[in-house]
Amino acid sequence: MNEVTKIDGIGSSVRRTEDKKFLTGKGKYTDDINRPGQVQAYFLRSDVAHAKIKKIDIKNAQSAPGVVGVFTGDDIAADKVGGPICGWVVPCRDGSATKEPPHPLLAQGKVRFVGDAIAVVLAETAEQAKSGAELIDVDYEELSPVVDFENAGDGAQIHDEVPNNCYFDWELGDEKATADALSGAKKIVKLRVRNNRLVPNAMEPRCALAEFDNLDDSYTLHTTSQNPHLTRLVLAAFMFAIPESKLRVIAPDVGGGFGSKIYVYIEEAVCVWASKKVGRPVKWTADRTQAFLTDCHGRDHVNDVQLGLDENNKIVGLRVDTVCNLGAYLSAFSVVVPTYLHGTLLSGQYDIPAIYTNVKGMATNTVNVDAYRGAGRPEATYLLERTMETAAREVGMDPAEFRRINFIPKDAFPYQTQVALQYDIGDYEPHLDKAMEMIDYFNFEKRRAEAAKRGMYRGIGISSYIEACGLAPSAVVGALGGRVGQWESASVRVNPTGTISVFTGSHSHGQGHATTFAQIVADKLGIPMENVEVVHGDTDKTPFGMGSYGSRSLASGGSAISKAVDKIINKSKKIAAHLLEASEDDIDFKDGKFVVGGTDKEKAFGEIALAAYVPHNYPLETLEPGLEENAFYDPTNFVYPSGTHIAEVEVDPATGVVQVVDWAACDDFGNLVNPMIVEGQVHGGIAQGIGQALLEDAHYDENGQLLTASYMDYCMPRADDLPSFKVGYTTTPSTVNDLGVKGCGEAGAIASPPALINAVIDALSPLGVTDMSMPATPQKVWKAIQDSQSVAAE
Amino acid sequence: MYSTKYVKPNSTTEALEAIKSLGEGKFLAGGMTLIPTLKQRLASPDGLVDISGCKLDSIADEGETLKIGAMTRHVSVAESAVVKKAIPALAKLADGIGDRQVRNRGTIGGSVANNDPSACYPSAVLALKATIHANNRSIAADDFFTGMFETALEDDEIIESISFSKPTKANYVKFPNPASRYAMVGVFVAQFGDEVRVAVTGAGEGGVFRHQEMESVLSSNFSADSVSSVNIDSDGLISDLHASAEYRANLIKEMTKRAVGQIH
Ligand SMILES: Cc1cc2nc3c(=O)[nH]c(=O)nc-3n(C[C@H](O)[C@H](O)[C@H](O)COP(=O)(O)OP(=O)(O)OC[C@H]3O[C@@H](n4cnc5c(N)ncnc54)[C@H](O)[C@@H]3O)c2cc1C
């Protein structure tokens, strides 16, 4: 390889090519785009959690200054526009299906959460639209709000279609075998944990700009989406019943999603609809309050866990009973997150002979809950790793050693879990060992004693996680209730001078695809990375693709690109064989050159490209001119990143403040395309996990009002809340894809919360504290210390 | 934000005239509190009188006292050599307000006039026996703060400056609300010879207050240990999502201990 390609290829920490525009404020987000004649939309939202709407009076709003139109649910119903759909459903234990109540674009007769949209006001300016909305008179008949999801079954019925407010009651695993295993166990460890509710808080709030072209009856929608093609499919096929060709969806630069921008939200659909209704482009931008109130939230589980051990402290069985909060309407992936993305992960890194889980998904008068960085896997990891630590403590074993004796041995792969997944490859002891070494685990007690001298409680906590990325294969997804395919697409266009345009079905909203995808192509073709352009986010340009979520972009999207490049190489060899007057079988491709084996006859990649487009000397009778290939890649299995994170904390007993003082993360992501970007993903993920474990909590009061609806009360992690992370890797390349890659985008957020809470409990264990819920706020930790002291005094 | 009038006078006299000519006008200082309120449509004044042109930005050592103009930004107080010399605790307090952007805009007058129960400055005003100089009268600190977001100031009065008595020693320690980083509890301790004043912000249902018992204990024995003996009553303390009254009571004691322990 020549110098240039060496620096640019797979495995090098190339600086992110997209960063210049982002760091200099030149990114182009949906809100930066404006159209002549556009009107601004403002949504009037319910300020009560649960009520019948007796009457809506829009008269005064219609005549308010600048107002162009005021529409309600009746107008939507009259045009027969459908609402958002659920992308994945599961069967219930009693054989019934998931209950799927309608989700109207604007409320029809009832509001179901604070923030539920009742009407849209279109006006010349956003302020006028808002003023107009203030003149709408809504007459409510309030119903009793259902907020506590654990007892939602006893609450007022939210949807006629959902008896007992239970969307589904699902199970996985062998209940009888698990019961037998537990009854034969020498010890059963019981734990009840809560996974706190989070607000995604993407830096860029949601935004939509829709325009209608009455010449060809078509729409263009700019929107904040992680998957513009899916948005187009849902809007065109399910909401408006128009051909896909009549709707172009563009997701330009998108400022973070974390899952919250996967789904089609009612606002973007209403903008599309209204743009035709008023014949002018319609723009809507959420402010931060609306983001808090209406972006889908994440997590919100309660899990009851029973783990059975034999006399050697080996796990014999695991039962987990989960109740989760799905909110007012069923969002696109809200059902799969706590079921197939959660229940299937319950074996973790451990050899568990019997597992059973039951999950009840409840409706409440809170905003919808759906995927948020990790989506189901953090919840599974949290309950399992909390339980592992508790079990180790209860049987008096070192938590690292307790994990070690229960790990799936490295020669047991492929390993079939009792909860459907088959892990292709992994090796868990090395990352445990390495993480322990990175944090100097064996000298921890010295550090604890030194901290005690300063009046501080020091603790250490482990989390050995597994996760599953790149949901696949499509056939299995379909069999399990998924309504979408899980492949990814790529189109690789070689331009006449040998430069490359890659069109990917993945979508980048901060992940750095423009860099990593270009590295893959540069590496495989032996050309400089600068010659590779990555295009994404526009349904008119890119092939139909599934977008980015679930850490699938590299494993699925990157693999599709790799396959398309392989096709390019194959065709190029044919062209080279012709030009070099050799047999195709004798052509080797290396370092960007096609060489006739054993000779010095060669053609550079650029020469082949030119020949393909200027086919003067070309095998036209057997080969088409041009050099452009598509690939659709449907993985045969998930990829399974795993790792061990170890957190070290100090607790100040006077204030309850937890300081994270050290962190070791050792992950197995398979091969790394760009280690710097991977490290960034790990850092960001851990920061989010620390946020969940120490700071963040979406809190509704008993009336269904979101009390944490701004940064005055909702606490995001800041740089000074975080330690400097020690990041390391072990590598077992995935056997599923040619690149040997796994996903890294969510691992940090999955691994970190239990490591941190385990560390806090460890710190307080000398006081007899055995439990701590998330977030471990100063007040909560202080209270736990006070309570332990009053118990000790009794 | 509702649309509203905006004027920027060049003197307090003009500013007062402007406010009188409006029905429900508001003085605009740094705007860090007022502008968000307007944006959320929680207030709808018929006019804003921007006082940043009224030459109220000054810091002067006047011997017994340190006088700071109402429009002085937090950053100026934090970085002022004069303040650091006269009352370093005040510079430290200003340096801990909000973030850099907030400190570059927010003003001492705005903070004191607003009397947010979680704001930092009111505790310094109370503990440092400050005098608030309004356009036509001077108000002693002990008479100024009358309740949460309430002060002795009339709507058409403007704060021109604040004079702080120079203490022998003083210190401010704040336990920030994890989310907003305003004071969940902030304690300003000031020693004037034998007299000790302890002002607590962030904790009282009625806003900033002096802690009499702490003051008397510290006056007789100025040490962190003597703080430990004080029983902090949680009655009248704020209880919210972030901190119960009991927890706040604990923080008052702990922050006072730290303030006393590290005083200089
Ligand atoms: C993100 C953030 C974090 C913050 N953190 C802290 C913190 O940690 N600690 C803290 O103490 N504060 C904090 N603040 C508040 C900050 O200090 C504000 O600047 C301050 O409360 C108001 O000052 P201002 O100059 O911005 O006043 P403005 O917002 O302009 O005015 C506030 C009120 O005071 C009135 N007013 C202003 N000046 C005068 C005057 N001279 N005479 C009479 N009335 C007047 C105005 O009419 C208005 O009613 C924070 C603010 C933000 C936005």
Short mmCIF file of N, CA, C and O and ligand atoms in Angstrom, two decimals, chain B residues 26-34 51 70 74 96-99 102 105-107 109-111 113-114 119-121 153 157-159 174 181-182, ligand 1:
data_model
loop_
_atom_site.label_atom_id
_atom_site.label_comp_id
_atom_site.label_asym_id
_atom_site.label_seq_id
_atom_site.Cartn_x
_atom_site.Cartn_y
_atom_site.Cartn_z
N LYS B 26 -40.79 47.46 32.09
CA LYS B 26 -39.80 46.71 32.88
C LYS B 26 -38.42 47.25 32.56
O LYS B 26 -38.10 47.48 31.39
N PHE B 27 -37.60 47.37 33.60
CA PHE B 27 -36.19 47.66 33.34
C PHE B 27 -35.54 46.39 32.80
O PHE B 27 -35.81 45.29 33.28
N LEU B 28 -34.68 46.60 31.82
CA LEU B 28 -33.92 45.46 31.28
C LEU B 28 -32.45 45.68 31.60
O LEU B 28 -31.86 46.67 31.18
N ALA B 29 -31.89 44.77 32.38
CA ALA B 29 -30.45 44.87 32.68
C ALA B 29 -29.72 43.86 31.81
O ALA B 29 -29.64 44.04 30.60
N GLY B 30 -29.23 42.76 32.39
CA GLY B 30 -28.54 41.75 31.58
C GLY B 30 -29.49 40.88 30.77
O GLY B 30 -29.11 40.24 29.80
N GLY B 31 -30.75 40.87 31.19
CA GLY B 31 -31.76 40.12 30.45
C GLY B 31 -31.71 38.62 30.66
O GLY B 31 -32.48 37.88 30.06
N MET B 32 -30.82 38.16 31.52
CA MET B 32 -30.67 36.71 31.68
C MET B 32 -31.89 36.07 32.35
O MET B 32 -32.15 34.89 32.16
N THR B 33 -32.59 36.83 33.11
CA THR B 33 -33.81 36.32 33.73
C THR B 33 -35.03 36.83 32.98
O THR B 33 -35.96 36.07 32.68
N LEU B 34 -34.99 38.10 32.65
CA LEU B 34 -36.17 38.71 32.03
C LEU B 34 -36.46 38.17 30.63
O LEU B 34 -37.61 37.85 30.30
N ILE B 51 -31.35 49.58 30.65
CA ILE B 51 -30.58 50.53 31.46
C ILE B 51 -29.06 50.39 31.26
O ILE B 51 -28.28 50.97 32.01
N ALA B 70 -25.14 49.08 39.65
CA ALA B 70 -26.16 48.06 39.40
C ALA B 70 -25.93 47.30 38.09
O ALA B 70 -26.21 46.11 38.00
N HIS B 74 -21.57 40.18 36.19
CA HIS B 74 -20.95 39.22 37.11
C HIS B 74 -19.47 39.03 36.79
O HIS B 74 -18.64 38.91 37.67
N GLY B 96 -18.91 32.10 40.51
CA GLY B 96 -19.63 30.82 40.54
C GLY B 96 -21.06 30.91 40.02
O GLY B 96 -21.81 29.94 40.07
N ILE B 97 -21.45 32.08 39.53
CA ILE B 97 -22.82 32.23 39.02
C ILE B 97 -22.91 31.64 37.61
O ILE B 97 -22.10 31.97 36.75
N GLY B 98 -23.90 30.81 37.39
CA GLY B 98 -24.23 30.32 36.05
C GLY B 98 -23.01 29.85 35.28
O GLY B 98 -22.10 29.23 35.82
N ASP B 99 -22.99 30.17 34.01
CA ASP B 99 -21.87 29.82 33.14
C ASP B 99 -21.28 31.11 32.58
O ASP B 99 -21.73 32.21 32.87
N VAL B 102 -23.70 33.56 30.95
CA VAL B 102 -24.55 34.23 31.92
C VAL B 102 -23.75 35.30 32.67
O VAL B 102 -24.22 36.42 32.90
N ARG B 105 -23.31 38.53 30.81
CA ARG B 105 -24.49 39.39 30.61
C ARG B 105 -25.13 39.81 31.93
O ARG B 105 -25.53 40.96 32.09
N GLY B 106 -25.29 38.86 32.85
CA GLY B 106 -26.05 39.11 34.08
C GLY B 106 -25.41 40.19 34.93
O GLY B 106 -24.19 40.37 34.93
N THR B 107 -26.24 40.92 35.67
CA THR B 107 -25.75 42.05 36.47
C THR B 107 -26.12 41.87 37.94
O THR B 107 -27.08 41.18 38.28
N GLY B 109 -27.29 44.28 39.87
CA GLY B 109 -28.58 44.95 40.12
C GLY B 109 -29.75 44.07 39.75
O GLY B 109 -30.74 43.97 40.48
N GLY B 110 -29.63 43.42 38.60
CA GLY B 110 -30.70 42.54 38.14
C GLY B 110 -30.90 41.38 39.10
O GLY B 110 -32.03 41.00 39.42
N SER B 111 -29.80 40.83 39.58
CA SER B 111 -29.90 39.70 40.49
C SER B 111 -30.57 40.10 41.80
O SER B 111 -31.45 39.40 42.29
N ALA B 113 -32.45 42.85 42.38
CA ALA B 113 -33.84 43.30 42.17
C ALA B 113 -34.77 42.12 41.98
O ALA B 113 -35.93 42.14 42.40
N ASN B 114 -34.26 41.09 41.35
CA ASN B 114 -35.11 39.92 41.05
C ASN B 114 -35.36 39.07 42.30
O ASN B 114 -36.42 38.47 42.44
N ALA B 119 -30.87 32.59 44.05
CA ALA B 119 -29.77 33.42 43.54
C ALA B 119 -28.69 33.57 44.60
O ALA B 119 -28.94 33.46 45.80
N CYS B 120 -27.48 33.84 44.13
CA CYS B 120 -26.33 33.92 45.03
C CYS B 120 -26.19 35.28 45.70
O CYS B 120 -25.99 35.38 46.91
N TYR B 121 -26.26 36.36 44.90
CA TYR B 121 -25.98 37.70 45.43
C TYR B 121 -26.78 38.09 46.66
O TYR B 121 -26.23 38.73 47.57
N LEU B 153 -38.42 47.36 46.76
CA LEU B 153 -38.38 48.28 45.62
C LEU B 153 -39.77 48.47 45.00
O LEU B 153 -40.50 47.50 44.81
N GLU B 157 -38.93 52.32 40.80
CA GLU B 157 -37.63 52.63 41.42
C GLU B 157 -36.55 51.82 40.72
O GLU B 157 -36.77 50.68 40.32
N ILE B 158 -35.39 52.44 40.69
CA ILE B 158 -34.30 51.75 40.02
C ILE B 158 -33.12 51.64 41.00
O ILE B 158 -32.84 52.58 41.75
N ILE B 159 -32.49 50.48 41.00
CA ILE B 159 -31.27 50.34 41.81
C ILE B 159 -30.14 50.98 41.02
O ILE B 159 -29.94 50.67 39.84
N LYS B 174 -21.39 27.37 48.03
CA LYS B 174 -22.69 27.06 47.43
C LYS B 174 -22.76 25.58 47.10
O LYS B 174 -21.79 25.00 46.59
N ARG B 181 -27.78 24.55 38.50
CA ARG B 181 -26.56 25.06 39.12
C ARG B 181 -26.75 26.41 39.82
O ARG B 181 -25.79 27.07 40.18
N TYR B 182 -28.00 26.83 39.98
CA TYR B 182 -28.29 27.89 40.94
C TYR B 182 -27.99 27.28 42.32
O TYR B 182 -27.75 26.08 42.45
C1 LIG C 1 -28.38 29.55 32.85
C2 LIG C 1 -28.44 30.50 34.00
C3 LIG C 1 -27.77 30.19 35.17
C4 LIG C 1 -27.81 31.07 36.24
N1 LIG C 1 -27.17 30.71 37.38
C5 LIG C 1 -27.19 31.55 38.44
C6 LIG C 1 -26.53 31.24 39.65
O1 LIG C 1 -25.85 30.21 39.76
N2 LIG C 1 -26.60 32.11 40.67
C7 LIG C 1 -27.29 33.28 40.56
O2 LIG C 1 -27.31 34.04 41.49
N3 LIG C 1 -27.94 33.60 39.42
C8 LIG C 1 -27.91 32.77 38.37
N4 LIG C 1 -28.54 33.13 37.22
C9 LIG C 1 -29.27 34.39 37.18
C10 LIG C 1 -28.37 35.49 36.69
O3 LIG C 1 -27.50 35.84 37.70
C11 LIG C 1 -29.21 36.66 36.22
O4 LIG C 1 -28.37 37.41 35.47
C12 LIG C 1 -29.80 37.56 37.30
O5 LIG C 1 -30.69 36.89 38.12
C13 LIG C 1 -30.59 38.69 36.70
O6 LIG C 1 -29.70 39.66 36.25
P1 LIG C 1 -29.91 40.36 34.84
O7 LIG C 1 -28.93 41.48 34.82
O8 LIG C 1 -29.81 39.37 33.78
O9 LIG C 1 -31.38 40.97 35.01
P2 LIG C 1 -32.60 41.05 34.01
O10 LIG C 1 -32.98 39.69 33.55
O11 LIG C 1 -32.35 42.05 32.96
O12 LIG C 1 -33.68 41.60 34.99
C14 LIG C 1 -34.20 40.85 36.06
C15 LIG C 1 -35.26 41.63 36.82
O13 LIG C 1 -34.66 42.70 37.56
C16 LIG C 1 -35.14 43.97 37.17
N5 LIG C 1 -34.00 44.87 37.19
C17 LIG C 1 -32.83 44.68 36.56
N6 LIG C 1 -31.98 45.65 36.88
C18 LIG C 1 -32.63 46.48 37.72
C19 LIG C 1 -32.26 47.68 38.40
N7 LIG C 1 -31.04 48.20 38.30
N8 LIG C 1 -33.18 48.27 39.19
C20 LIG C 1 -34.41 47.74 39.32
N9 LIG C 1 -34.81 46.61 38.72
C21 LIG C 1 -33.92 45.99 37.93
C22 LIG C 1 -35.73 43.74 35.80
O14 LIG C 1 -36.74 44.65 35.52
C23 LIG C 1 -36.25 42.33 35.91
O15 LIG C 1 -37.48 42.32 36.54
C24 LIG C 1 -28.52 32.28 36.13
C25 LIG C 1 -29.19 32.60 34.95
C26 LIG C 1 -29.15 31.73 33.89
C27 LIG C 1 -29.85 32.10 32.62
#
